[in-house]
PDB file of C-alpha atoms in Angstrom:
ATOM      1  CA  MET A   1     -24.076 -28.236 -39.150  1.00 78.00           C
ATOM      2  CA  GLU A   2     -21.983 -28.397 -42.310  1.00 85.00           C
ATOM      3  CA  ILE A   3     -18.224 -28.738 -42.728  1.00 88.00           C
ATOM      4  CA  LYS A   4     -18.250 -25.961 -45.347  1.00 84.00           C
ATOM      5  CA  GLU A   5     -19.796 -23.549 -42.841  1.00 87.00           C
ATOM      6  CA  LEU A   6     -17.086 -24.397 -40.309  1.00 88.00           C
ATOM      7  CA  ILE A   7     -14.318 -23.799 -42.842  1.00 87.00           C
ATOM      8  CA  ASN A   8     -15.543 -20.213 -43.338  1.00 85.00           C
ATOM      9  CA  LYS A   9     -16.268 -19.544 -39.637  1.00 85.00           C
ATOM     10  CA  LYS A  10     -14.580 -16.549 -38.039  1.00 85.00           C
ATOM     11  CA  GLY A  11     -13.137 -16.829 -34.534  1.00 85.00           C
ATOM     12  CA  LYS A  12     -12.960 -19.786 -32.158  1.00 88.00           C
ATOM     13  CA  TYR A  13     -14.894 -22.997 -32.539  1.00 90.00           C
ATOM     14  CA  SER A  14     -17.338 -24.099 -29.848  1.00 92.00           C
ATOM     15  CA  GLN A  15     -16.935 -27.513 -28.245  1.00 93.00           C
ATOM     16  CA  ALA A  16     -19.966 -28.773 -30.215  1.00 94.00           C
ATOM     17  CA  GLU A  17     -18.345 -27.635 -33.479  1.00 93.00           C
ATOM     18  CA  ILE A  18     -15.044 -29.278 -32.545  1.00 93.00           C
ATOM     19  CA  ASP A  19     -16.870 -32.501 -31.669  1.00 94.00           C
ATOM     20  CA  PHE A  20     -18.629 -32.383 -35.046  1.00 94.00           C
ATOM     21  CA  ILE A  21     -15.340 -31.888 -36.914  1.00 93.00           C
ATOM     22  CA  VAL A  22     -13.742 -34.770 -34.990  1.00 94.00           C
ATOM     23  CA  ALA A  23     -16.741 -37.047 -35.693  1.00 95.00           C
ATOM     24  CA  GLU A  24     -16.734 -36.221 -39.411  1.00 93.00           C
ATOM     25  CA  GLY A  25     -12.959 -36.692 -39.487  1.00 92.00           C
ATOM     26  CA  ALA A  26     -13.283 -40.133 -37.926  1.00 94.00           C
ATOM     27  CA  LYS A  27     -15.638 -41.168 -40.744  1.00 92.00           C
ATOM     28  CA  VAL A  28     -13.034 -40.371 -43.427  1.00 91.00           C
ATOM     29  CA  GLY A  29      -9.845 -41.104 -41.484  1.00 91.00           C
ATOM     30  CA  VAL A  30      -8.668 -37.569 -40.659  1.00 92.00           C
ATOM     31  CA  MET A  31      -6.988 -37.294 -37.266  1.00 93.00           C
ATOM     32  CA  PRO A  32      -7.610 -34.305 -34.960  1.00 92.00           C
ATOM     33  CA  PRO A  33      -4.764 -31.845 -34.375  1.00 91.00           C
ATOM     34  CA  THR A  34      -2.398 -32.390 -31.459  1.00 89.00           C
ATOM     35  CA  ASN A  35      -2.666 -28.725 -30.403  1.00 88.00           C
ATOM     36  CA  LYS A  36      -6.287 -28.559 -29.197  1.00 84.00           C
ATOM     37  CA  GLY A  37      -6.195 -24.789 -28.579  1.00 82.00           C
ATOM     38  CA  CYS A  38      -5.140 -23.841 -32.103  1.00 85.00           C
ATOM     39  CA  VAL A  39      -8.033 -22.226 -34.012  1.00 77.00           C
ATOM     40  CA  ASN A  40      -6.310 -22.581 -37.382  1.00 88.00           C
ATOM     41  CA  CYS A  41      -5.596 -26.258 -36.697  1.00 90.00           C
ATOM     42  CA  TRP A  42      -9.334 -26.977 -36.388  1.00 91.00           C
ATOM     43  CA  ARG A  43      -9.994 -25.015 -39.570  1.00 90.00           C
ATOM     44  CA  ASP A  44      -7.258 -27.001 -41.311  1.00 91.00           C
ATOM     45  CA  MET A  45      -8.832 -30.233 -40.090  1.00 92.00           C
ATOM     46  CA  ALA A  46     -12.238 -29.111 -41.397  1.00 91.00           C
ATOM     47  CA  ILE A  47     -10.631 -28.431 -44.800  1.00 90.00           C
ATOM     48  CA  GLU A  48      -8.979 -31.870 -44.772  1.00 92.00           C
ATOM     49  CA  VAL A  49     -12.316 -33.484 -43.868  1.00 92.00           C
ATOM     50  CA  ALA A  50     -14.124 -31.656 -46.682  1.00 89.00           C
ATOM     51  CA  TYR A  51     -11.414 -32.727 -49.136  1.00 87.00           C
ATOM     52  CA  ALA A  52     -11.555 -36.352 -47.973  1.00 88.00           C
ATOM     53  CA  GLN A  53     -15.356 -36.360 -48.215  1.00 86.00           C
ATOM     54  CA  ARG A  54     -15.196 -35.008 -51.753  1.00 80.00           C
ATOM     55  CA  GLN A  55     -12.627 -37.644 -52.739  1.00 79.00           C
ATOM     56  CA  ALA A  56     -14.777 -40.397 -51.215  1.00 76.00           C
ATOM     57  CA  ASP A  57     -17.930 -39.246 -53.045  1.00 72.00           C
ATOM     58  CA  PRO A  58     -18.397 -41.595 -56.030  1.00 65.00           C
ATOM     59  CA  THR A  59     -20.829 -39.195 -57.734  1.00 67.00           C
ATOM     60  CA  ALA A  60     -18.325 -36.331 -57.769  1.00 59.00           C
ATOM     61  CA  LYS A  61     -16.550 -36.163 -61.087  1.00 59.00           C
ATOM     62  CA  PRO A  62     -13.314 -34.240 -61.474  1.00 59.00           C
ATOM     63  CA  LYS A  63     -13.270 -31.205 -63.700  1.00 59.00           C
ATOM     64  CA  ALA A  64     -11.943 -32.291 -67.067  1.00 73.00           C
ATOM     65  CA  HIS A  65     -11.335 -28.841 -68.528  1.00 83.00           C
ATOM     66  CA  ARG A  66     -10.013 -25.592 -67.064  1.00 88.00           C
ATOM     67  CA  LEU A  67      -9.527 -21.997 -68.167  1.00 90.00           C
ATOM     68  CA  ARG A  68      -6.103 -20.406 -67.655  1.00 88.00           C
ATOM     69  CA  GLY A  69      -4.793 -17.053 -66.469  1.00 86.00           C
ATOM     70  CA  ALA A  70      -7.168 -14.108 -66.172  1.00 85.00           C
ATOM     71  CA  ALA A  71      -9.868 -16.179 -67.875  1.00 84.00           C
ATOM     72  CA  ALA A  72      -9.748 -18.639 -64.953  1.00 84.00           C
ATOM     73  CA  ARG A  73     -10.004 -15.835 -62.418  1.00 85.00           C
ATOM     74  CA  ASP A  74     -12.686 -13.700 -64.113  1.00 87.00           C
ATOM     75  CA  GLY A  75     -14.435 -15.966 -66.602  1.00 88.00           C
ATOM     76  CA  VAL A  76     -14.907 -15.277 -70.306  1.00 90.00           C
ATOM     77  CA  LEU A  77     -17.796 -13.787 -72.263  1.00 92.00           C
ATOM     78  CA  PHE A  78     -17.914 -15.802 -75.479  1.00 91.00           C
ATOM     79  CA  ASN A  79     -20.722 -15.501 -78.053  1.00 91.00           C
ATOM     80  CA  GLY A  80     -23.071 -14.061 -75.421  1.00 89.00           C
ATOM     81  CA  ARG A  81     -22.411 -16.773 -72.842  1.00 89.00           C
ATOM     82  CA  ILE A  82     -20.270 -16.419 -69.724  1.00 90.00           C
ATOM     83  CA  VAL A  83     -17.882 -19.345 -69.332  1.00 90.00           C
ATOM     84  CA  THR A  84     -16.203 -19.949 -65.962  1.00 90.00           C
ATOM     85  CA  ASN A  85     -14.324 -22.899 -64.499  1.00 86.00           C
ATOM     86  CA  ASP A  86     -17.510 -23.811 -62.616  1.00 84.00           C
ATOM     87  CA  THR A  87     -19.564 -24.076 -65.829  1.00 84.00           C
ATOM     88  CA  ILE A  88     -16.957 -25.151 -68.370  1.00 86.00           C
ATOM     89  CA  ASP A  89     -17.761 -28.880 -68.298  1.00 83.00           C
ATOM     90  CA  ASP A  90     -21.462 -28.200 -68.875  1.00 82.00           C
ATOM     91  CA  ASP A  91     -20.664 -25.790 -71.730  1.00 85.00           C
ATOM     92  CA  TRP A  92     -17.828 -27.832 -73.281  1.00 87.00           C
ATOM     93  CA  ASP A  93     -19.725 -29.262 -76.287  1.00 88.00           C
ATOM     94  CA  TRP A  94     -21.208 -25.850 -77.113  1.00 89.00           C
ATOM     95  CA  MET A  95     -17.769 -24.220 -76.793  1.00 89.00           C
ATOM     96  CA  MET A  96     -16.144 -26.703 -79.173  1.00 89.00           C
ATOM     97  CA  ALA A  97     -19.009 -26.370 -81.677  1.00 91.00           C
ATOM     98  CA  ASN A  98     -18.545 -22.581 -81.644  1.00 91.00           C
ATOM     99  CA  ASN A  99     -14.731 -22.601 -81.953  1.00 92.00           C
ATOM    100  CA  PHE A 100     -13.857 -21.419 -78.450  1.00 92.00           C
ATOM    101  CA  PRO A 101     -10.251 -20.081 -78.467  1.00 91.00           C
ATOM    102  CA  LYS A 102      -8.043 -22.936 -77.285  1.00 89.00           C
ATOM    103  CA  GLN A 103      -5.321 -20.571 -76.037  1.00 89.00           C
ATOM    104  CA  LEU A 104      -7.615 -19.738 -73.095  1.00 90.00           C
ATOM    105  CA  LEU A 105      -7.586 -23.379 -71.932  1.00 90.00           C
ATOM    106  CA  GLU A 106      -5.084 -25.224 -69.762  1.00 85.00           C
ATOM    107  CA  ASP A 107      -5.853 -28.438 -71.624  1.00 62.00           C
ATOM    108  CA  ALA A 108      -5.282 -26.949 -75.090  1.00 49.00           C
ATOM    109  CA  GLU A 109      -4.567 -30.380 -76.577  1.00 48.00           C
ATOM    110  CA  SER A 110      -8.300 -31.274 -76.472  1.00 43.00           C
TER     111      SER A 110
END
């Protein structure tokens, strides 16, 4: 069972799924909701757990660069390559070497 699967689950959570969320939450210090019958509260807890796990992961590096506006939503086709916020850090050196338009970036000072 994965936390990400539980975040996207439709409907009520089974007792096994709730127990899993509580166990994962205990590992990262996220407390269970006070309203045990609230479906959205368990989903919110699963989101908090996933966020805490990502913050605790030393191998996860934050995204240094971001697209803005419609470019962030849809991506950009630039010189035959599609650039999205998911791929921008991998493509950054190539983008700078090929004069990517800085007005499409949130961090335009780079």
